[in-house]
Tab-separated table of C-alpha atoms and ligand atoms in Angstrom:
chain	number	residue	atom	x	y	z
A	1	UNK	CA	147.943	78.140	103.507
A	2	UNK	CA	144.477	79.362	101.379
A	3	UNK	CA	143.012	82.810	101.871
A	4	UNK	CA	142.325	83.160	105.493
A	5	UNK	CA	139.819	86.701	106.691
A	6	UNK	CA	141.707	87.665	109.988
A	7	UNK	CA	140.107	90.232	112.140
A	8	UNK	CA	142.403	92.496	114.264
A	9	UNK	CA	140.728	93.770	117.684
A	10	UNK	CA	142.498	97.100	119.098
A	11	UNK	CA	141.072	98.495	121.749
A	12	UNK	CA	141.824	101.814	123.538
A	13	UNK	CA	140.198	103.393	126.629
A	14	UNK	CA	137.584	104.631	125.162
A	15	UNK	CA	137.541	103.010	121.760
A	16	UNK	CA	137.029	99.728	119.660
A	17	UNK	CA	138.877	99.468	116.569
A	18	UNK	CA	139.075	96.766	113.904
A	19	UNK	CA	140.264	95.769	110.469
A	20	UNK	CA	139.530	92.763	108.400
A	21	UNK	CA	142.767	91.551	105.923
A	22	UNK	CA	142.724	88.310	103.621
A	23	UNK	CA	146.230	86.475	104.279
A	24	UNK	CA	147.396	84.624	101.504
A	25	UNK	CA	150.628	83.149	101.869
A	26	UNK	CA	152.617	86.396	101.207
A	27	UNK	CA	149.869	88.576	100.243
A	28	UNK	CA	148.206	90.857	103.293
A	29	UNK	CA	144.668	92.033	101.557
A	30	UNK	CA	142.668	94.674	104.188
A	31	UNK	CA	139.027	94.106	103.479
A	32	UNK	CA	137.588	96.550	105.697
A	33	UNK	CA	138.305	98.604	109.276
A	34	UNK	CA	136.341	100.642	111.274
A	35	UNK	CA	135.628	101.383	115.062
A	36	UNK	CA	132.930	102.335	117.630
A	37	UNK	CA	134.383	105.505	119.580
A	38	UNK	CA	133.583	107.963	122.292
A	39	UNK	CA	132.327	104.750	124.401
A	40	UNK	CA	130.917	106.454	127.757
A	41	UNK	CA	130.423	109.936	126.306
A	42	UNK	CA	127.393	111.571	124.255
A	43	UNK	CA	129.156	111.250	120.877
A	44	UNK	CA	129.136	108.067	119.586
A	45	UNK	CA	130.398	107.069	116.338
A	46	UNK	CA	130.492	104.065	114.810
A	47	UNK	CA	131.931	103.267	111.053
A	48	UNK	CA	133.079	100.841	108.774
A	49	UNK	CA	135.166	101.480	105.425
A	50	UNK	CA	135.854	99.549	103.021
A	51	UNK	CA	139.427	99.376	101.618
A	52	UNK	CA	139.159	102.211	99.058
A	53	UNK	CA	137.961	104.649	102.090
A	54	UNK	CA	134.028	104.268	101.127
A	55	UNK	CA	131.633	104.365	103.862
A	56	UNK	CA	129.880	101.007	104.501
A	57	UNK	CA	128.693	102.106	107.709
A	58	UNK	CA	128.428	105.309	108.993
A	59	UNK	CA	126.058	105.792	112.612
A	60	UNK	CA	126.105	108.013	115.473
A	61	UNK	CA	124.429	105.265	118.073
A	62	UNK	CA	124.365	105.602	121.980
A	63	UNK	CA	127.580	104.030	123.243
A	64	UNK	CA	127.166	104.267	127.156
A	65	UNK	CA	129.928	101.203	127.858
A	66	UNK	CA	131.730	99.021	126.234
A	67	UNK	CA	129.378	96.253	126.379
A	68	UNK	CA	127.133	97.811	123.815
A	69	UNK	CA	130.056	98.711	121.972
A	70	UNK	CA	131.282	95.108	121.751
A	71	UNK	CA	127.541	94.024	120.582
A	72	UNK	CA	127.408	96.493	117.912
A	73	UNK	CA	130.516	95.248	116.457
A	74	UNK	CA	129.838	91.615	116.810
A	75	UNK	CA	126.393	92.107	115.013
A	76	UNK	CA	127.457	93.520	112.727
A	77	UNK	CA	130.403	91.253	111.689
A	78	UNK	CA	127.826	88.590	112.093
A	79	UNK	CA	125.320	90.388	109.556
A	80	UNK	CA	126.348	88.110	107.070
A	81	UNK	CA	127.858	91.275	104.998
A	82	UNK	CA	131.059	90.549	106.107
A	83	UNK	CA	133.192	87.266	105.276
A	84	UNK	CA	133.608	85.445	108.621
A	85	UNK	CA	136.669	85.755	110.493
A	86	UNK	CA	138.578	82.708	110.824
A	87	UNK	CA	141.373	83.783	113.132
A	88	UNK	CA	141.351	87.101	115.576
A	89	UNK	CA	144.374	88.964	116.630
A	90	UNK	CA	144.078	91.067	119.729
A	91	UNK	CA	146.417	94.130	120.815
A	92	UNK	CA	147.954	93.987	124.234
A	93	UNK	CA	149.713	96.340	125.664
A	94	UNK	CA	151.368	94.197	128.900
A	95	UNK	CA	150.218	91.077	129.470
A	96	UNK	CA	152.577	91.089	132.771
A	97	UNK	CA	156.315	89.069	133.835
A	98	UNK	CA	154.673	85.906	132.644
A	99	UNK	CA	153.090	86.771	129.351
A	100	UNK	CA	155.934	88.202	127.219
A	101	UNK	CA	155.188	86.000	123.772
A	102	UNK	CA	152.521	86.774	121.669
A	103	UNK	CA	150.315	83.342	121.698
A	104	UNK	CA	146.854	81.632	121.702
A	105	UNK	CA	144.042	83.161	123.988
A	106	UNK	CA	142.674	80.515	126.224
A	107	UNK	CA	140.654	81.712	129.436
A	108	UNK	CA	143.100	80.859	131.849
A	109	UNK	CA	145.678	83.415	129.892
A	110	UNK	CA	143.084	85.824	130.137
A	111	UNK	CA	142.845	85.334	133.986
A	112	UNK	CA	146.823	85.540	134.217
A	113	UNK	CA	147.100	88.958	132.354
A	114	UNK	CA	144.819	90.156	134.163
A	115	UNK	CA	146.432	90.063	137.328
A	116	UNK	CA	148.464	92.590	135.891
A	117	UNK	CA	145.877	94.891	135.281
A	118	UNK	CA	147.773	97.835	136.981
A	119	UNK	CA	150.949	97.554	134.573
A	120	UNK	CA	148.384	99.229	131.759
A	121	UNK	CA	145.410	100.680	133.867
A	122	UNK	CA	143.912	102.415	130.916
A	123	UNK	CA	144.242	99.806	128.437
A	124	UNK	CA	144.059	96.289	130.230
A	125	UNK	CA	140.449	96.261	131.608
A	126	UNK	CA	139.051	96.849	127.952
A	127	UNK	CA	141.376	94.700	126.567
A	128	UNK	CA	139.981	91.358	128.449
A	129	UNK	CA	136.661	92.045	128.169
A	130	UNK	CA	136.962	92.159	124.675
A	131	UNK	CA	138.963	88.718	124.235
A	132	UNK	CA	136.654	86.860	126.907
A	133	UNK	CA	133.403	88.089	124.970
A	134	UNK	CA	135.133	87.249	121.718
A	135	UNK	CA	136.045	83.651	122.762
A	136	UNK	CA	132.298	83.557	123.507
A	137	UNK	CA	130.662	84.903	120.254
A	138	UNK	CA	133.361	83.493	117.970
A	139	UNK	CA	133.297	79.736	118.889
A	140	UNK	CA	135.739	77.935	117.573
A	141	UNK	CA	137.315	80.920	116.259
A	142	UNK	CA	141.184	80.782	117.244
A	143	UNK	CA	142.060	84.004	119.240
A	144	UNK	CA	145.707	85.248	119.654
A	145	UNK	CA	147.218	87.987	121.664
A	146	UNK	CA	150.111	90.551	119.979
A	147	UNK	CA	151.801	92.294	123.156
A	148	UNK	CA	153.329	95.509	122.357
A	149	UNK	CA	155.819	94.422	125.013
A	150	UNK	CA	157.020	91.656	122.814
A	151	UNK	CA	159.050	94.227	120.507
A	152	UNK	CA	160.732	95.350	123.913
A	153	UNK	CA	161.489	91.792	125.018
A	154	UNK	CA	165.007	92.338	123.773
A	155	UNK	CA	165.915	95.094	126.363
A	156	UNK	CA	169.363	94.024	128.675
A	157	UNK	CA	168.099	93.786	131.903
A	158	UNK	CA	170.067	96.930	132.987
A	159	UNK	CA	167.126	99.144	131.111
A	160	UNK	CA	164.374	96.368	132.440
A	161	UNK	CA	165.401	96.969	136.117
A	162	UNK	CA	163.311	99.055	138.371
A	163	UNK	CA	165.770	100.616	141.344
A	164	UNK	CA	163.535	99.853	143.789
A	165	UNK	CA	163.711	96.890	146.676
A	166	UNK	CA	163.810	93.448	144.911
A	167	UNK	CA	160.282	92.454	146.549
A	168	UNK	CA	158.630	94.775	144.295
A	169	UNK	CA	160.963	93.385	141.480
A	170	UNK	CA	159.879	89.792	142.589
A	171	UNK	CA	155.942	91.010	141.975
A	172	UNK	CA	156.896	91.649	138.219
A	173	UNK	CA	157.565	95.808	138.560
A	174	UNK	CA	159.896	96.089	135.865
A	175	UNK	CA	160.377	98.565	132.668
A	176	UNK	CA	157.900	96.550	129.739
A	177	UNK	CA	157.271	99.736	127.468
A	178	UNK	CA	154.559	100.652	125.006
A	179	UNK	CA	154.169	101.012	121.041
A	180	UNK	CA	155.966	97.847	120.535
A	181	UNK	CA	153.966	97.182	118.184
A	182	UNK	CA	153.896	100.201	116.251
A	183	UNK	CA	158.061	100.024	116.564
A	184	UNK	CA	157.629	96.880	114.736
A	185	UNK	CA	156.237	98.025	112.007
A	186	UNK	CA	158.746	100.203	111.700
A	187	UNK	CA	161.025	98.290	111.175
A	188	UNK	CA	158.871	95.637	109.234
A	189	UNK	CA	158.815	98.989	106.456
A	190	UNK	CA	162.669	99.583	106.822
A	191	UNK	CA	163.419	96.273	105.730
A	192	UNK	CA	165.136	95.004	103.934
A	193	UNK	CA	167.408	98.274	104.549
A	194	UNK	CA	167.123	98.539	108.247
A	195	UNK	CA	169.366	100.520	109.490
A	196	UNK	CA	172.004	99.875	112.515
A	197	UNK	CA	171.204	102.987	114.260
A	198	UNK	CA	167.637	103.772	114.759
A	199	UNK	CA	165.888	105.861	116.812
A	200	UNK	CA	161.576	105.819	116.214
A	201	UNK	CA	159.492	108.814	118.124
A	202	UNK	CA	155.968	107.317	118.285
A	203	UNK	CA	154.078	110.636	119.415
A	204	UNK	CA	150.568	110.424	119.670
A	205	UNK	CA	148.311	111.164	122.011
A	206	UNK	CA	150.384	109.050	124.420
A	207	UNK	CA	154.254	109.286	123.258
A	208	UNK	CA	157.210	107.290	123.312
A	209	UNK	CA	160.566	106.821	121.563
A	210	UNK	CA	162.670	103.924	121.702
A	211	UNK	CA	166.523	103.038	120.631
A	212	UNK	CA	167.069	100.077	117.993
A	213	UNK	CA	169.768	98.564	117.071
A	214	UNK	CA	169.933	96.170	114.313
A	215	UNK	CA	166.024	96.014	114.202
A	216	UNK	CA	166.275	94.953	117.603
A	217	UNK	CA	164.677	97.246	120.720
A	218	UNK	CA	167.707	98.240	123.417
A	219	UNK	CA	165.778	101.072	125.349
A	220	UNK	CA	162.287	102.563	125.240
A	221	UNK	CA	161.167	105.301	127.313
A	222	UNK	CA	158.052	104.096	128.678
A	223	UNK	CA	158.540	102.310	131.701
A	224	UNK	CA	156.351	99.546	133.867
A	225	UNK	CA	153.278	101.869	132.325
A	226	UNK	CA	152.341	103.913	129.803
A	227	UNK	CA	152.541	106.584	132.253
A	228	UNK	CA	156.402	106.846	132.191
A	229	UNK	CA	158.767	108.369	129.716
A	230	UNK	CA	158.201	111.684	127.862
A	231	UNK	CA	155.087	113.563	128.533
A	232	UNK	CA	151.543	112.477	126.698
A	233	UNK	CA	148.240	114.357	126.018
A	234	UNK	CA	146.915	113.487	129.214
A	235	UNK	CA	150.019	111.702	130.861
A	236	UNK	CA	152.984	112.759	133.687
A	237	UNK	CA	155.936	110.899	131.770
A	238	UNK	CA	158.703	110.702	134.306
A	239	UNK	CA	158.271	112.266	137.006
A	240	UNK	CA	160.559	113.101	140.598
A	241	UNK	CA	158.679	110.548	142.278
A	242	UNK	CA	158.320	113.309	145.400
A	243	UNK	CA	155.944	114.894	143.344
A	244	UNK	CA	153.207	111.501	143.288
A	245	UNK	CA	153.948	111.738	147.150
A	246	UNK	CA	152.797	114.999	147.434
A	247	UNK	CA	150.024	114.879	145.875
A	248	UNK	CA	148.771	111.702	147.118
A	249	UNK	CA	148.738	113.149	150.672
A	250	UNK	CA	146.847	115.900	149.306
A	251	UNK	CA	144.597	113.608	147.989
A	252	UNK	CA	144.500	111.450	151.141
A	253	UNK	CA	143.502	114.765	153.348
A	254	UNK	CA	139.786	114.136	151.791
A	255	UNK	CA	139.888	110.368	150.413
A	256	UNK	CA	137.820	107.822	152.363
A	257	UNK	CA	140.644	105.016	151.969
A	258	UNK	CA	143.714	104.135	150.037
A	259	UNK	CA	141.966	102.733	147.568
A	260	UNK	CA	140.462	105.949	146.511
A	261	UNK	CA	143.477	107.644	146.922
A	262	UNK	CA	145.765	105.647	144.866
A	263	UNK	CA	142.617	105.839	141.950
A	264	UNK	CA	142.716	109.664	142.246
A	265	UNK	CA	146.036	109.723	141.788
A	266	UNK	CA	146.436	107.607	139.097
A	267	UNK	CA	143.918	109.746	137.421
A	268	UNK	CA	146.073	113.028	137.755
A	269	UNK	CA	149.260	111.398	136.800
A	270	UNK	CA	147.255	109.747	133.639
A	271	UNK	CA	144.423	111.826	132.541
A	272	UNK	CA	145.122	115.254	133.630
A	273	UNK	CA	148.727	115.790	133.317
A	274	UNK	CA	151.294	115.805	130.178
A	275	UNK	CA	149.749	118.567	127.583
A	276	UNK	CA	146.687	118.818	128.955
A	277	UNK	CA	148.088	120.159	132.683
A	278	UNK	CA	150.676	122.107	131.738
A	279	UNK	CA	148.351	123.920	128.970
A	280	UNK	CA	145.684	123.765	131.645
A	281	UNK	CA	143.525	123.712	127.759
A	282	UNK	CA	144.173	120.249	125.969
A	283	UNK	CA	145.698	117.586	124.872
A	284	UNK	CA	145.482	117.891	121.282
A	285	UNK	CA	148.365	119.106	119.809
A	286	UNK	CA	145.821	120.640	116.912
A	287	UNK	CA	144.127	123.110	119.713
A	288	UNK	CA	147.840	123.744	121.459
A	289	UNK	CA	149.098	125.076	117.789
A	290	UNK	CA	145.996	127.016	117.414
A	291	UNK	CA	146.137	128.680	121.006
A	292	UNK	CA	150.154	129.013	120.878
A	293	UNK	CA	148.807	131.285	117.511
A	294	UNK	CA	146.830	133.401	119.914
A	295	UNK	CA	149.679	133.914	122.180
A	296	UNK	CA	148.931	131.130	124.767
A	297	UNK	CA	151.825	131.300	127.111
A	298	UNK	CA	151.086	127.335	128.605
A	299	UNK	CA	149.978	126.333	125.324
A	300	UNK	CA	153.781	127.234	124.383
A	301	UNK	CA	155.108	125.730	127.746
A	302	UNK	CA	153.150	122.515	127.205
A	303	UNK	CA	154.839	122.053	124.012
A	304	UNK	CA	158.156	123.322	124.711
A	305	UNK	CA	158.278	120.436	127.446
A	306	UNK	CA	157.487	118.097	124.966
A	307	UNK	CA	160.097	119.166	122.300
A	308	UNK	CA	162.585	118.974	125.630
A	309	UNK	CA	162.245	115.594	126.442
A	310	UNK	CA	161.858	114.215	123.061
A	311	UNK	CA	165.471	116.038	122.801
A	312	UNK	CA	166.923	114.722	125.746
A	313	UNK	CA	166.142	111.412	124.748
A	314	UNK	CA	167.571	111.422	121.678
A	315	UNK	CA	170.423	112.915	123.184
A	316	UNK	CA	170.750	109.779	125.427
A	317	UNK	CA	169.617	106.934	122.804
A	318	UNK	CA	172.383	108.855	120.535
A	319	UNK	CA	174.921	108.058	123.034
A	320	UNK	CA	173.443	104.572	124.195
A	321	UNK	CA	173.941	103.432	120.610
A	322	UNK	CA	177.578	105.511	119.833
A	323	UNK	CA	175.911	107.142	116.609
A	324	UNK	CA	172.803	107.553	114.807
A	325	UNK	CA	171.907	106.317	111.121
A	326	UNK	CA	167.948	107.225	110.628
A	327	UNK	CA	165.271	109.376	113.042
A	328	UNK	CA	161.726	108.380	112.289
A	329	UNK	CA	158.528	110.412	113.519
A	330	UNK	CA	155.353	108.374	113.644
A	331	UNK	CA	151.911	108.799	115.524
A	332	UNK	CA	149.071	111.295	115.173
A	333	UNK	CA	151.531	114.044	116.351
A	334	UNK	CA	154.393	112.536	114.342
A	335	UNK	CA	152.903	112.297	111.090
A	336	UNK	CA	151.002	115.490	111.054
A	337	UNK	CA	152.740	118.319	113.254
A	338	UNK	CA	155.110	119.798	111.244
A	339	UNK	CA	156.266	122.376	113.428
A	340	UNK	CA	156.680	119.883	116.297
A	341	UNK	CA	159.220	117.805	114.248
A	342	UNK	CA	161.180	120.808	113.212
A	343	UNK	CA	161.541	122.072	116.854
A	344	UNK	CA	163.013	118.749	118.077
A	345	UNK	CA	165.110	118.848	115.084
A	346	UNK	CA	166.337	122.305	116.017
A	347	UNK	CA	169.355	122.402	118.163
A	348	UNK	CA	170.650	118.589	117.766
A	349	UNK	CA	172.467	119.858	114.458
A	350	UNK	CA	175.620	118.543	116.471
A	351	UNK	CA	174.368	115.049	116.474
A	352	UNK	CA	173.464	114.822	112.981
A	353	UNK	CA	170.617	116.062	112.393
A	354	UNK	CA	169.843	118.373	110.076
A	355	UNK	CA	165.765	119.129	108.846
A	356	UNK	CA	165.150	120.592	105.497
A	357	UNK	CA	162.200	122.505	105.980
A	358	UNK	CA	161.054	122.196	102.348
A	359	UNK	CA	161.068	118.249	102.767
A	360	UNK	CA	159.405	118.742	106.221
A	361	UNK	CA	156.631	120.741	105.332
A	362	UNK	CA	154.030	117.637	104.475
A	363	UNK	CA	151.476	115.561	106.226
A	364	UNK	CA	152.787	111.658	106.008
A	365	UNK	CA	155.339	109.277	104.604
A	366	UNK	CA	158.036	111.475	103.805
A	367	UNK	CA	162.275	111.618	103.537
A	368	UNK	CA	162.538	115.545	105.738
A	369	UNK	CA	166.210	115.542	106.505
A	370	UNK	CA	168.632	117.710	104.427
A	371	UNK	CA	171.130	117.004	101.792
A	372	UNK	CA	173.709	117.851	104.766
A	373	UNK	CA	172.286	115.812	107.851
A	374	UNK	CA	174.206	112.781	108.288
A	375	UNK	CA	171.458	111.120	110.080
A	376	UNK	CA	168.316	110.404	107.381
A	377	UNK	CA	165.101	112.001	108.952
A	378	UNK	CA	162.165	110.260	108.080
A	379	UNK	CA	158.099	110.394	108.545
A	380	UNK	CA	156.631	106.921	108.848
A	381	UNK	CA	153.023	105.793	109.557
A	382	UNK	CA	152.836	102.953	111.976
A	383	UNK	CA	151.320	99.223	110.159
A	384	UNK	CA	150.205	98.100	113.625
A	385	UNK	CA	147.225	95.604	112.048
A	386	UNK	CA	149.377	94.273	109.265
A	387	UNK	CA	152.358	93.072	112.303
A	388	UNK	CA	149.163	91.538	114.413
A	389	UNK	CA	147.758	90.169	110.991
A	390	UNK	CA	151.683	88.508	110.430
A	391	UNK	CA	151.970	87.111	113.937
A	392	UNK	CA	148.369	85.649	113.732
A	393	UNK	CA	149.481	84.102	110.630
A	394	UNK	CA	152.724	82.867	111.888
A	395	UNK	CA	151.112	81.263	115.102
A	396	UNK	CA	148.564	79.983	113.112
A	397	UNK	CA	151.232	77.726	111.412
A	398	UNK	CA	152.894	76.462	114.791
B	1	ADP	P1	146.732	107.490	119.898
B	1	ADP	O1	147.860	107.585	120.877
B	1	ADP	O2	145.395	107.655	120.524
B	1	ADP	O3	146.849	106.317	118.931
B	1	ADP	P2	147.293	109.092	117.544
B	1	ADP	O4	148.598	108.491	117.162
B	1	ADP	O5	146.136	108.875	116.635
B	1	ADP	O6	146.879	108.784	119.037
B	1	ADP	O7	147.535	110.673	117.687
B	1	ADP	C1	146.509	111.529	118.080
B	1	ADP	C2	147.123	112.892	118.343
B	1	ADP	O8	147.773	113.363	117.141
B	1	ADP	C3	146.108	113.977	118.651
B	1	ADP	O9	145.808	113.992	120.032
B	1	ADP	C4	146.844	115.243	118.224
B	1	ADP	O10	147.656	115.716	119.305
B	1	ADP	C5	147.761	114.779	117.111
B	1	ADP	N1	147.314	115.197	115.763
B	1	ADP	C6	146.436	114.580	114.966
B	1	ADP	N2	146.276	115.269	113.813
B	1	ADP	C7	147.079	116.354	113.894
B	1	ADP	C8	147.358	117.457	113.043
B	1	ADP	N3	146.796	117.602	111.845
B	1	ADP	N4	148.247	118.378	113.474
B	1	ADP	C9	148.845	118.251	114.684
B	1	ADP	N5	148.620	117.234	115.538
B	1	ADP	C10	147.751	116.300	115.152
């Protein structure tokens, strides 16, 4: 195959973000990334760098939707100061029961993941919009779809099941997961070495960990959505499903319908829970620190939930996998909160794991665990654009 520009389209709730790499046969080149963000809010930003980190766009532009997001993007990537793509890879979280491979976009697999638009509420509607407009102003273009539920494919069906009555089953409700594609590259950076045992904490602003064994996913701790699992920024994780009821008939005392009900719950349960509701202050793990330094008693409860459940989970992957060779911290929190990966180190000396604070006390790719720790703690930043970039180029030869 000759040097082929592929553009990677990831799009979050409330931003657009892209990269440009040359693919040549082994060789993954970026060329440039950027992103519009803060689509519906006052600030705006939209940027382009070029490999080295140098601004090639820098503006502050009214973003009041993602229509005019979209446009500034396509513009500008039609400027004619950027090579033209000739293949776009799109990120995905769920495409739904029927969509689990990642494949070409045609319009009628658009119309079938969206039916499924409730499996990833805050990252589905977004997501379409941008690969219908991008069939239309890239003609001819070919347009693939990387799920991040493809990594979890491998799951026995004992984690997949839902215990609920099969005719929810039947309508697709099932555990899918989240970050797949971050786990992926993972693993992609392990290799050759990967080892057996592998549990990956992807904590960012929504956070997840998942079990691997041989490179290949067994359990992940979102669930149907990126709702469930350990608590987010903004998000419940799980939850005693009595506590949704209760609220929702709060909420129904002064809804006008269901349908406004079930939206105003899915907004506490995903916008204004996790960090952010226990803190009752934020969702950023930067102002949680900085409170927590003040003496913020939620601030300190917020995070000691998190820590919790990230323990408890490893606790149970640990035992779901009868050992544990390597731990590795990714995402925003991940990569950057040092005292958050030392307190969920803390206390599973027992299973392993042993932190050297020395190692630990850095900001990105790093070995942290100590000479003692029989499990091998490791910092890893995610490659999510190079694994879209590699599955565009592998479905580009089929
Ligand atoms: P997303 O889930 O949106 O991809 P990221 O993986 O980029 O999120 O993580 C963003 C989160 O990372 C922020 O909300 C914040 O909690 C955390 N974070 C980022 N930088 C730092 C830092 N220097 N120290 C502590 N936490 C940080």
């Amino acid at each position: 195959m000759s040097s082929l520009p592929i553009l990677v389209l990831n799009s979050g709730s409330s931003s657009i973000k892209f990269a440009m790499y040359q693919a040549d046969y082994g060789e993954r080149t970026k060329i440039f990334e950027g992103a519009v963000d803060g689509i519906g809010t006052d600030n705006g930003k939209f940027w382009i760098n070029d490999a080295t980190g140098q601004k090639l766009v820098d503006q502050t532009p009214h973003l009041p939707n993602r229509s005019v997001a979209f446009s500034l993007v396509e513009k500008t990537l039609h400027s004619g100061q950027f090579p033209a793509p000739k293949a776009i890879g799109h990120r995905m979280v769920c495409g739904g029961p029927t969509v689990l491979e990642n494949q070409l976009i045609t319009p009628a697999l658009i119309d079938e993941m969206e039916k499924y638009t409730a499996f990833a509420p805050l990252h589905t509607p977004i997501a379409v919009y941008i690969m219908r407009e991008s069939l239309r102003l890239f003609p001819g273009v070919p347009n693939f779809v990387c799920l991040d539920s493809y990594f979890h494919r491998t799951m026995p069906e004992v984690v997949t099941h839902m215990p609920i009555p099969e005719e929810y089953s039947a309508m697709g409700v099932r555990r899918f997961g989240a970050h797949g594609i971050s786990y992926e590259s993972i693993v992609y950076q392990l290799q050759p070495t990967v080892p057996e045992k592998l549990i990956v904490a992807h904590l960012g602003n929504g956070a997840s960990i998942s079990a691997i064994r041989k490179g290949a996913c067994v359990d992940t701790s979102m669930g149907l959505t990126p709702t469930g699992g350990i608590i987010s920024g903004t998000r419940t994780g799980d939850i005693d499903p009595g506590v949704l009821l209760f609220i929702l008939r709060k909420i129904a005392e002064t809804a006008s319908d269901a349908s406004e009900a079930a939206d105003k719950l899915e907004t506490v349960a995903s916008k204004k829970a996790g960090l952010l509701g226990v803190s009752d202050l934020s969702n950023d793990m930067r102002d949680l620190r900085e409170a927590i330094g003040k003496g913020n008693a939620k601030a300190r409860l917020a995070v000691d939930k998190f820590v919790w459940t990230i323990q408890k989970w490893i606790g149970g992957y640990v035992a779901e996998l009868g050992g544990l060779d390597m731990l590795v911290f990714t995402g925003g929190i991940g990569e950057n909160d040092i005292a958050c990966r030392a307190e969920v180190c803390t206390g599973l000396e027992a299973l392993g794991i042993v932190i050297d604070p020395e190692r630990n006390n850095v900001r990105g790719e790093a070995t942290i665990s100590a000479d003692t720790s029989r499990v091998e703690i490791r910092v890893i930043p995610p490659a999510e654009d190079l694994i879209i970039v590699n599955h565009v180029v592998r479905l580009l030869g089929d």
